[in-house]
């Protein structure tokens, strides 16, 4: 095998082409041994040489890239004299044993850009965010075996709908049908969801940059990739010394292009301002429509947020009004006395002295709720009351029942002294009746349970529910 049979000469490469560009462009046809790009420019283009590890791969690459392939100016010729047939190119490019991976999402629209007997390329209307979408300049490979509807060939310019798959060399089209509309088309297993692996976006927005410094040609793409994925770019060098270069960047997303224009237009580079704008009028109109839609959505969201805030404020006010203590009402005026039944942290319960006639007193079995914030005087300094302490208070009612406010500690009631008892003598002890027998265990348990139930619980449970009618 001659070395020339494995070498492919490439012409028409853009000025920014590198060895990586050649490897990415020709890697799908087979293993590459080496790739080189000429250092001298031929006008605004460069030449290169790709050396494959097999003559068959070189011949297939030559056949596929012959004749202004993919709508560009790149041409390839074999250093030797052998050529490859379209069948060989199809076998090496898209058929054979390549494993296809289905990409979920909506069907896509596109235009047939080139057809070579049994295979071709489609220019999609919308770009994708798949990591292999940048291969082959965004074109999508189509095989004759993937055509549907009794169609065995396509013509350049045909409008088609298709699904997507990926293999080791890029993206391909499957279930390809003639048509110019997605209405009624199958969406596949993913349905109409746009949250799958494919994001339907604008086909690419081209931005024109005037006034770019020629010395920064290598950093042009990196500068604009900060705003989003760049599908392709180019920088035209000035014809005369001292002039500025003109560059273009095609963004995958329209919003990325708009962001680049907003940030870079008028920015100073080397003391001169850049002019950054849309290269196509339709892109500018789409951007303005998208901006207007975004502003309308933001205004609608602001109105909704204001309505939501007003609703929350109204609900909070209603809840506060519901919990606000109401005046005592008939039968609850004046101050009352009682004793602390229990206290837990910042609140407790008080048992009133005497009966209070009010319907709300039935809610907690006659106990009155007291919060620490309602303590006054000495009680306010203590904050925590002890069970058994005597207090005075005023009453209020709310949705939870009866509560005490302006609660103050009161002195304990003095108990009457017992009369003096006679000192027992031996005679009186002898004549005293014998003590009663010690109660049995059952009687003790009954007595204990009666004593345990005589006092109020620490926090009385709510009253039992009313019986329902049968």
Short mmCIF file of C-alpha atoms in Angstrom, two decimals:
data_model
loop_
_atom_site.label_atom_id
_atom_site.label_comp_id
_atom_site.label_asym_id
_atom_site.label_seq_id
_atom_site.Cartn_x
_atom_site.Cartn_y
_atom_site.Cartn_z
CA UNK A 1 0.00 0.00 0.00
CA UNK A 2 1.43 3.32 -1.07
CA UNK A 3 1.50 6.23 1.37
CA UNK A 4 -0.18 8.45 -1.23
CA UNK A 5 -3.21 6.15 -1.18
CA UNK A 6 -3.81 7.13 2.47
CA UNK A 7 -3.25 10.90 2.08
CA UNK A 8 -6.07 13.35 1.39
CA UNK A 9 -5.29 16.92 0.31
CA UNK A 10 -7.82 19.42 1.58
CA UNK A 11 -8.31 22.91 0.19
CA UNK A 12 -10.66 25.76 1.03
CA UNK A 13 -10.18 25.55 4.80
CA UNK A 14 -11.09 28.71 6.74
CA UNK A 15 -8.27 30.88 8.06
CA UNK A 16 -8.80 29.75 11.63
CA UNK A 17 -8.62 26.01 10.78
CA UNK A 18 -6.27 23.89 12.88
CA UNK A 19 -5.22 20.25 13.13
CA UNK A 20 -8.18 19.72 15.50
CA UNK A 21 -10.48 21.05 12.76
CA UNK A 22 -9.22 18.47 10.28
CA UNK A 23 -9.46 15.59 12.77
CA UNK A 24 -13.02 16.58 13.66
CA UNK A 25 -14.00 16.95 9.99
CA UNK A 26 -12.50 13.65 8.73
CA UNK A 27 -12.50 11.47 11.86
CA UNK A 28 -15.80 9.84 10.92
CA UNK A 29 -14.28 8.10 7.88
CA UNK A 30 -11.69 6.10 9.78
CA UNK A 31 -8.60 6.23 12.03
CA UNK A 32 -6.31 9.18 11.27
CA UNK A 33 -2.53 8.79 11.50
CA UNK A 34 -1.71 12.50 11.21
CA UNK A 35 -3.16 15.84 10.16
CA UNK A 36 -1.47 19.14 9.29
CA UNK A 37 -2.59 22.62 8.21
CA UNK A 38 -0.43 24.95 6.14
CA UNK A 39 0.91 27.97 7.96
CA UNK A 40 0.57 30.31 4.98
CA UNK A 41 -2.78 31.70 3.96
CA UNK A 42 -4.00 31.53 0.38
CA UNK A 43 -6.11 34.65 0.47
CA UNK A 44 -8.48 34.00 3.38
CA UNK A 45 -8.24 30.17 3.13
CA UNK A 46 -5.77 27.45 4.07
CA UNK A 47 -4.80 24.00 2.86
CA UNK A 48 -4.18 20.81 4.78
CA UNK A 49 -3.23 17.15 4.51
CA UNK A 50 -4.93 14.26 6.33
CA UNK A 51 -3.18 10.88 6.47
CA UNK A 52 -5.46 7.94 7.20
CA UNK A 53 -4.34 4.55 8.45
CA UNK A 54 -6.07 2.80 5.54
CA UNK A 55 -6.50 3.62 1.87
CA UNK A 56 -10.17 2.65 2.05
CA UNK A 57 -10.87 5.39 4.62
CA UNK A 58 -8.98 7.95 2.54
CA UNK A 59 -10.94 7.03 -0.59
CA UNK A 60 -14.25 7.29 1.26
CA UNK A 61 -13.34 10.72 2.67
CA UNK A 62 -12.38 11.94 -0.81
CA UNK A 63 -15.66 10.79 -2.34
CA UNK A 64 -17.73 12.33 0.45
CA UNK A 65 -15.93 15.70 0.40
CA UNK A 66 -15.72 16.14 -3.35
CA UNK A 67 -17.52 19.05 -4.91
CA UNK A 68 -18.32 21.83 -2.45
CA UNK A 69 -19.54 19.36 0.19
CA UNK A 70 -22.03 20.46 2.91
CA UNK A 71 -22.61 23.85 1.38
CA UNK A 72 -19.11 25.10 2.17
CA UNK A 73 -15.96 25.63 0.11
CA UNK A 74 -13.95 22.70 1.51
CA UNK A 75 -12.75 20.26 -1.17
CA UNK A 76 -10.71 17.08 -0.84
CA UNK A 77 -8.73 15.01 -3.35
CA UNK A 78 -6.74 11.86 -2.94
CA UNK A 79 -2.98 12.21 -3.35
CA UNK A 80 -3.03 8.97 -5.42
CA UNK A 81 -5.45 8.13 -8.19
CA UNK A 82 -7.91 5.79 -6.49
CA UNK A 83 -11.47 6.90 -5.89
CA UNK A 84 -14.28 5.49 -3.74
CA UNK A 85 -17.81 4.68 -4.74
CA UNK A 86 -20.86 6.13 -2.95
CA UNK A 87 -21.59 2.62 -1.61
CA UNK A 88 -18.20 2.56 0.14
CA UNK A 89 -18.78 6.00 1.60
CA UNK A 90 -22.20 4.97 2.88
CA UNK A 91 -20.75 1.82 4.47
CA UNK A 92 -17.98 3.73 6.23
CA UNK A 93 -20.03 6.81 7.13
CA UNK A 94 -23.42 5.77 8.42
CA UNK A 95 -24.17 2.12 7.91
CA UNK A 96 -22.42 -1.03 8.93
CA UNK A 97 -22.14 -1.90 12.57
CA UNK A 98 -22.57 1.58 14.09
CA UNK A 99 -24.75 1.52 17.18
CA UNK A 100 -27.63 3.97 17.10
CA UNK A 101 -28.84 5.73 20.25
CA UNK A 102 -32.37 7.12 20.16
CA UNK A 103 -32.70 10.79 21.15
CA UNK A 104 -36.06 11.54 22.73
CA UNK A 105 -37.95 14.74 21.95
CA UNK A 106 -40.15 16.29 19.29
CA UNK A 107 -39.79 15.54 15.60
CA UNK A 108 -37.81 18.13 13.69
CA UNK A 109 -38.18 20.03 10.41
CA UNK A 110 -35.41 20.49 7.89
CA UNK A 111 -34.39 20.92 4.26
CA UNK A 112 -32.45 18.37 2.23
CA UNK A 113 -29.12 20.04 1.51
CA UNK A 114 -27.48 17.27 -0.54
CA UNK A 115 -28.39 13.79 -1.80
CA UNK A 116 -25.85 11.22 -3.03
CA UNK A 117 -27.88 8.30 -4.34
CA UNK A 118 -28.30 6.32 -1.11
CA UNK A 119 -27.55 8.93 1.53
CA UNK A 120 -27.52 12.66 2.03
CA UNK A 121 -27.52 15.57 4.48
CA UNK A 122 -30.31 17.62 6.03
CA UNK A 123 -30.05 21.24 7.16
CA UNK A 124 -32.32 21.38 10.26
CA UNK A 125 -34.57 24.36 10.89
CA UNK A 126 -33.74 24.19 14.58
CA UNK A 127 -30.47 23.44 16.30
CA UNK A 128 -30.17 21.03 19.21
CA UNK A 129 -28.29 21.09 22.49
CA UNK A 130 -26.87 17.59 21.97
CA UNK A 131 -23.13 17.36 22.53
CA UNK A 132 -22.62 15.98 18.99
CA UNK A 133 -24.72 18.67 17.27
CA UNK A 134 -21.63 20.67 16.31
CA UNK A 135 -20.22 17.91 14.13
CA UNK A 136 -20.44 18.21 10.33
CA UNK A 137 -21.32 21.93 10.60
CA UNK A 138 -24.68 21.11 12.14
CA UNK A 139 -25.85 18.95 9.21
CA UNK A 140 -27.74 15.72 9.94
CA UNK A 141 -26.97 12.52 8.04
CA UNK A 142 -29.85 10.65 6.38
CA UNK A 143 -29.75 7.14 4.93
CA UNK A 144 -32.11 5.81 2.25
CA UNK A 145 -33.14 3.02 4.63
CA UNK A 146 -34.62 5.64 6.99
CA UNK A 147 -37.04 7.08 4.40
CA UNK A 148 -40.76 6.37 4.93
CA UNK A 149 -43.91 6.65 2.83
CA UNK A 150 -42.74 4.76 -0.28
CA UNK A 151 -39.94 7.27 -0.87
CA UNK A 152 -36.62 5.87 -2.11
CA UNK A 153 -34.73 9.11 -2.76
CA UNK A 154 -34.72 12.79 -1.86
CA UNK A 155 -33.86 15.91 -3.82
CA UNK A 156 -32.02 18.99 -2.59
CA UNK A 157 -34.58 21.48 -1.36
CA UNK A 158 -37.12 18.86 -0.22
CA UNK A 159 -38.76 19.68 3.11
CA UNK A 160 -38.81 16.73 5.53
CA UNK A 161 -39.73 15.86 9.11
CA UNK A 162 -37.65 13.35 11.05
CA UNK A 163 -36.62 11.92 14.40
CA UNK A 164 -33.07 11.92 15.70
CA UNK A 165 -30.47 9.35 16.70
CA UNK A 166 -26.76 9.53 17.44
CA UNK A 167 -23.95 7.15 16.55
CA UNK A 168 -20.19 7.29 16.85
CA UNK A 169 -19.87 9.95 14.12
CA UNK A 170 -22.63 12.44 14.85
CA UNK A 171 -26.38 12.90 14.50
CA UNK A 172 -28.60 11.08 12.04
CA UNK A 173 -32.21 11.32 10.88
CA UNK A 174 -34.66 8.43 11.12
CA UNK A 175 -38.33 7.97 10.21
CA UNK A 176 -37.85 10.62 7.52
CA UNK A 177 -41.05 11.80 5.83
CA UNK A 178 -41.70 14.38 3.16
CA UNK A 179 -43.62 17.37 4.48
CA UNK A 180 -43.36 20.96 5.62
CA UNK A 181 -45.33 20.78 8.85
CA UNK A 182 -45.11 19.01 12.19
CA UNK A 183 -48.91 19.10 12.62
CA UNK A 184 -50.15 15.56 13.18
CA UNK A 185 -46.62 14.15 13.18
CA UNK A 186 -45.71 11.45 15.65
CA UNK A 187 -43.82 12.72 18.67
CA UNK A 188 -42.54 9.26 19.58
CA UNK A 189 -42.27 7.80 23.04
CA UNK A 190 -41.41 11.13 24.55
CA UNK A 191 -44.73 12.64 23.55
CA UNK A 192 -44.84 16.40 23.19
CA UNK A 193 -42.46 17.00 26.06
CA UNK A 194 -39.72 19.52 25.36
CA UNK A 195 -37.81 18.52 28.48
CA UNK A 196 -36.14 15.47 26.91
CA UNK A 197 -32.68 15.24 25.43
CA UNK A 198 -33.49 17.66 22.59
CA UNK A 199 -34.36 21.31 23.08
CA UNK A 200 -36.12 22.88 20.12
CA UNK A 201 -34.56 26.30 19.59
CA UNK A 202 -34.02 28.87 16.88
CA UNK A 203 -31.84 27.60 14.02
CA UNK A 204 -28.99 30.00 14.75
CA UNK A 205 -28.62 33.76 15.11
CA UNK A 206 -25.71 35.38 13.29
CA UNK A 207 -24.00 38.35 14.92
CA UNK A 208 -21.79 40.73 12.92
CA UNK A 209 -18.85 42.28 14.76
CA UNK A 210 -17.11 45.31 13.23
CA UNK A 211 -13.95 46.85 14.65
CA UNK A 212 -12.35 43.68 16.04
CA UNK A 213 -8.57 44.01 16.56
CA UNK A 214 -6.69 41.72 14.11
CA UNK A 215 -4.20 40.82 16.84
CA UNK A 216 -7.02 39.19 18.85
CA UNK A 217 -8.24 36.90 16.07
CA UNK A 218 -7.47 33.75 18.08
CA UNK A 219 -9.55 34.94 21.04
CA UNK A 220 -12.62 35.90 19.00
CA UNK A 221 -14.51 32.66 19.56
CA UNK A 222 -13.59 32.42 23.24
CA UNK A 223 -14.83 35.96 23.80
CA UNK A 224 -18.28 35.30 22.38
CA UNK A 225 -18.64 31.76 23.77
CA UNK A 226 -19.09 33.38 27.19
CA UNK A 227 -22.64 34.27 26.13
CA UNK A 228 -23.63 30.83 24.85
CA UNK A 229 -22.79 28.04 22.41
CA UNK A 230 -21.30 29.31 19.13
CA UNK A 231 -22.20 27.17 16.16
CA UNK A 232 -19.60 28.71 13.82
CA UNK A 233 -17.49 31.84 13.53
CA UNK A 234 -15.15 33.64 11.15
CA UNK A 235 -12.86 36.68 11.19
CA UNK A 236 -12.03 38.53 7.94
CA UNK A 237 -8.67 40.24 8.12
CA UNK A 238 -8.46 43.88 7.02
CA UNK A 239 -7.07 44.68 3.57
CA UNK A 240 -4.89 47.55 4.76
CA UNK A 241 -2.68 47.96 7.79
CA UNK A 242 -4.27 49.88 10.63
CA UNK A 243 -7.83 48.84 9.78
CA UNK A 244 -9.98 46.65 12.00
CA UNK A 245 -11.23 43.15 11.22
CA UNK A 246 -14.84 42.11 10.69
CA UNK A 247 -16.07 38.93 12.34
CA UNK A 248 -19.25 36.88 12.53
CA UNK A 249 -20.47 34.48 15.20
CA UNK A 250 -23.47 32.19 14.72
CA UNK A 251 -25.05 31.38 18.08
CA UNK A 252 -27.17 28.29 18.67
CA UNK A 253 -29.64 30.23 20.84
CA UNK A 254 -31.22 33.53 19.92
CA UNK A 255 -31.07 34.71 23.52
CA UNK A 256 -27.30 34.11 23.56
CA UNK A 257 -26.91 36.37 20.52
CA UNK A 258 -29.04 39.07 22.16
CA UNK A 259 -26.96 38.87 25.32
CA UNK A 260 -23.74 39.21 23.29
CA UNK A 261 -25.06 42.30 21.51
CA UNK A 262 -26.21 43.93 24.74
CA UNK A 263 -22.83 43.32 26.41
CA UNK A 264 -20.35 43.86 23.55
CA UNK A 265 -21.87 46.63 21.40
CA UNK A 266 -19.96 49.84 22.05
CA UNK A 267 -17.30 48.15 24.18
CA UNK A 268 -13.82 49.60 23.75
CA UNK A 269 -11.06 47.38 22.35
CA UNK A 270 -7.75 49.14 21.86
CA UNK A 271 -9.36 52.52 22.25
CA UNK A 272 -12.03 51.92 19.58
CA UNK A 273 -15.62 50.88 20.14
CA UNK A 274 -17.00 47.66 18.67
CA UNK A 275 -20.14 47.60 16.56
CA UNK A 276 -22.05 44.40 17.35
CA UNK A 277 -25.45 43.78 15.79
CA UNK A 278 -27.56 41.10 14.13
CA UNK A 279 -26.39 40.21 10.65
CA UNK A 280 -29.91 39.32 9.52
CA UNK A 281 -32.99 41.45 9.89
CA UNK A 282 -35.14 38.43 10.73
CA UNK A 283 -32.91 37.67 13.71
CA UNK A 284 -33.33 41.22 14.99
CA UNK A 285 -37.11 41.00 14.63
CA UNK A 286 -37.20 37.68 16.43
CA UNK A 287 -35.06 39.09 19.24
CA UNK A 288 -37.33 42.12 19.63
CA UNK A 289 -40.42 39.88 19.70
CA UNK A 290 -38.79 37.60 22.29
CA UNK A 291 -37.81 40.62 24.41
CA UNK A 292 -41.35 42.01 24.24
CA UNK A 293 -42.76 38.62 25.22
CA UNK A 294 -40.33 38.37 28.13
CA UNK A 295 -41.27 41.87 29.34
CA UNK A 296 -44.97 41.02 29.10
CA UNK A 297 -44.40 37.80 31.04
CA UNK A 298 -42.41 39.69 33.68
CA UNK A 299 -45.18 42.29 34.02
CA UNK A 300 -47.78 39.55 34.35
CA UNK A 301 -45.66 37.80 36.97
CA UNK A 302 -45.29 41.07 38.90
CA UNK A 303 -49.06 41.58 38.91
CA UNK A 304 -49.59 38.02 40.06
CA UNK A 305 -47.02 38.46 42.82
CA UNK A 306 -48.71 41.66 43.99
CA UNK A 307 -52.10 39.95 44.06
CA UNK A 308 -50.58 37.04 45.99
CA UNK A 309 -48.98 39.41 48.51
CA UNK A 310 -52.29 41.21 48.98
CA UNK A 311 -54.08 37.90 49.52
CA UNK A 312 -51.49 36.80 52.08
CA UNK A 313 -51.76 40.14 53.91
CA UNK A 314 -55.56 39.91 53.96
CA UNK A 315 -55.42 36.36 55.28
CA UNK A 316 -52.94 37.37 58.00
CA UNK A 317 -55.14 40.31 58.99
CA UNK A 318 -58.20 38.07 59.18
CA UNK A 319 -56.31 35.54 61.29
CA UNK A 320 -55.05 38.29 63.61
CA UNK A 321 -58.55 39.68 63.98
CA UNK A 322 -59.81 36.20 64.81
CA UNK A 323 -57.18 35.74 67.52
CA UNK A 324 -57.54 39.24 68.93
CA UNK A 325 -59.09 39.11 72.41
CA UNK A 326 -62.63 40.44 72.46
CA UNK A 327 -64.20 42.51 75.25
CA UNK A 328 -65.38 40.50 78.23
CA UNK A 329 -69.04 40.77 77.31
CA UNK A 330 -72.01 40.36 79.63
CA UNK A 331 -71.25 38.33 82.71
CA UNK A 332 -67.43 38.63 82.58
CA UNK A 333 -66.83 42.22 83.78
CA UNK A 334 -64.63 42.96 86.80
CA UNK A 335 -61.78 41.05 88.41
CA UNK A 336 -61.85 37.46 89.52
CA UNK A 337 -59.79 35.33 91.84
CA UNK A 338 -58.48 31.83 91.37
CA UNK A 339 -55.60 29.45 91.99
CA UNK A 340 -52.99 28.18 89.53
CA UNK A 341 -53.78 24.61 88.53
CA UNK A 342 -50.74 24.00 86.30
CA UNK A 343 -48.00 25.96 84.53
CA UNK A 344 -45.84 24.88 81.59
CA UNK A 345 -43.17 27.27 80.37
CA UNK A 346 -45.01 30.31 79.02
CA UNK A 347 -48.64 29.47 79.80
CA UNK A 348 -50.85 27.71 82.30
CA UNK A 349 -54.36 27.11 83.63
CA UNK A 350 -56.23 28.73 86.52
CA UNK A 351 -59.20 27.40 88.49
CA UNK A 352 -61.58 30.27 89.36
CA UNK A 353 -62.97 30.71 92.87
CA UNK A 354 -66.66 30.36 92.44
CA UNK A 355 -68.84 29.73 89.43
CA UNK A 356 -68.63 31.97 86.31
CA UNK A 357 -71.74 31.89 84.17
CA UNK A 358 -70.69 32.14 80.55
CA UNK A 359 -71.10 29.70 77.61
CA UNK A 360 -67.38 29.83 76.78
CA UNK A 361 -66.49 28.45 80.20
CA UNK A 362 -67.64 25.03 79.01
CA UNK A 363 -64.88 24.82 76.39
CA UNK A 364 -62.13 23.73 78.82
CA UNK A 365 -64.22 22.30 81.65
CA UNK A 366 -64.13 25.57 83.58
CA UNK A 367 -60.36 26.17 83.43
CA UNK A 368 -59.08 29.62 82.38
CA UNK A 369 -56.07 29.99 80.09
CA UNK A 370 -53.27 32.37 81.16
CA UNK A 371 -50.24 33.39 79.05
CA UNK A 372 -46.97 34.77 80.45
CA UNK A 373 -47.44 38.01 78.49
CA UNK A 374 -50.61 38.72 80.50
CA UNK A 375 -48.84 38.68 83.90
CA UNK A 376 -48.51 41.97 85.80
CA UNK A 377 -46.65 43.25 88.81
CA UNK A 378 -44.77 40.67 90.81
CA UNK A 379 -46.11 37.90 88.63
CA UNK A 380 -44.58 39.55 85.54
CA UNK A 381 -41.17 39.54 87.19
CA UNK A 382 -41.48 35.88 88.08
CA UNK A 383 -42.85 34.91 84.61
CA UNK A 384 -43.46 31.34 85.78
CA UNK A 385 -46.23 30.67 88.29
CA UNK A 386 -46.37 27.73 90.63
CA UNK A 387 -49.37 25.44 91.05
CA UNK A 388 -51.43 26.47 94.08
CA UNK A 389 -50.55 30.19 93.95
CA UNK A 390 -53.51 32.56 94.26
CA UNK A 391 -54.05 35.14 91.52
CA UNK A 392 -56.54 37.78 90.44
CA UNK A 393 -57.35 38.56 86.83
CA UNK A 394 -59.74 40.02 84.29
CA UNK A 395 -61.43 37.86 81.69
CA UNK A 396 -61.57 37.97 77.89
CA UNK A 397 -62.92 35.63 75.24
CA UNK A 398 -61.49 34.58 71.89
CA UNK A 399 -62.02 31.73 69.43
CA UNK A 400 -60.28 29.31 71.83
CA UNK A 401 -62.40 30.03 74.88
CA UNK A 402 -61.92 32.16 78.05
CA UNK A 403 -58.56 33.59 79.05
CA UNK A 404 -57.18 35.71 81.87
CA UNK A 405 -55.32 39.00 81.47
CA UNK A 406 -53.77 41.55 83.86
CA UNK A 407 -52.98 38.61 86.11
CA UNK A 408 -51.52 39.51 89.53
CA UNK A 409 -50.36 37.48 92.49
CA UNK A 410 -52.60 37.67 95.56
CA UNK A 411 -51.90 36.71 99.20
CA UNK A 412 -52.96 33.24 100.22
CA UNK A 413 -56.13 32.92 102.30
CA UNK A 414 -55.47 32.42 106.05
CA UNK A 415 -56.86 29.11 107.32
CA UNK A 416 -58.68 29.08 110.78
CA UNK A 417 -56.57 27.73 113.66
CA UNK A 418 -57.66 24.42 115.23
CA UNK A 419 -58.67 24.58 118.95
CA UNK A 420 -56.04 23.28 121.43
CA UNK A 421 -56.19 19.56 121.98
CA UNK A 422 -55.85 18.04 125.47
CA UNK A 423 -52.68 16.18 126.26
CA UNK A 424 -53.54 12.46 126.45
CA UNK A 425 -53.07 10.70 129.80
CA UNK A 426 -52.71 7.07 130.58
CA UNK A 427 -56.32 6.92 131.75
CA UNK A 428 -57.69 8.62 128.72
CA UNK A 429 -55.62 6.37 126.50
CA UNK A 430 -56.90 3.30 128.32
CA UNK A 431 -60.49 4.41 127.92
CA UNK A 432 -60.05 5.42 124.29
CA UNK A 433 -61.76 3.17 121.73
CA UNK A 434 -59.49 0.94 119.65
CA UNK A 435 -58.41 2.35 116.23
CA UNK A 436 -60.32 1.24 113.20
CA UNK A 437 -58.92 -1.72 111.28
CA UNK A 438 -56.41 -0.99 108.43
CA UNK A 439 -58.27 -0.87 105.12
CA UNK A 440 -57.86 -3.74 102.66
CA UNK A 441 -55.88 -3.39 99.41
CA UNK A 442 -59.08 -3.02 97.36
CA UNK A 443 -60.35 -0.27 99.60
CA UNK A 444 -56.97 1.50 99.48
CA UNK A 445 -56.97 1.41 95.70
CA UNK A 446 -60.50 2.81 95.60
CA UNK A 447 -59.60 5.57 98.02
CA UNK A 448 -56.46 6.42 96.08
CA UNK A 449 -58.30 6.64 92.80
CA UNK A 450 -60.93 8.92 94.33
CA UNK A 451 -58.22 11.25 95.65
CA UNK A 452 -56.36 11.25 92.35
CA UNK A 453 -59.49 12.30 90.47
CA UNK A 454 -60.44 15.07 92.87
CA UNK A 455 -58.05 17.69 91.43
CA UNK A 456 -58.06 19.28 87.93
CA UNK A 457 -55.81 17.81 85.22
CA UNK A 458 -52.61 19.63 84.18
CA UNK A 459 -54.10 20.58 80.80
CA UNK A 460 -57.70 19.52 80.37
CA UNK A 461 -58.49 17.89 77.04
CA UNK A 462 -61.19 19.45 74.84
CA UNK A 463 -64.76 18.32 75.42
CA UNK A 464 -65.87 15.09 73.69
CA UNK A 465 -67.56 15.47 70.28
CA UNK A 466 -71.33 15.70 70.13
CA UNK A 467 -73.14 12.52 69.08
CA UNK A 468 -74.14 12.46 65.44
CA UNK A 469 -77.71 11.79 64.37
CA UNK A 470 -78.36 8.34 62.99
#
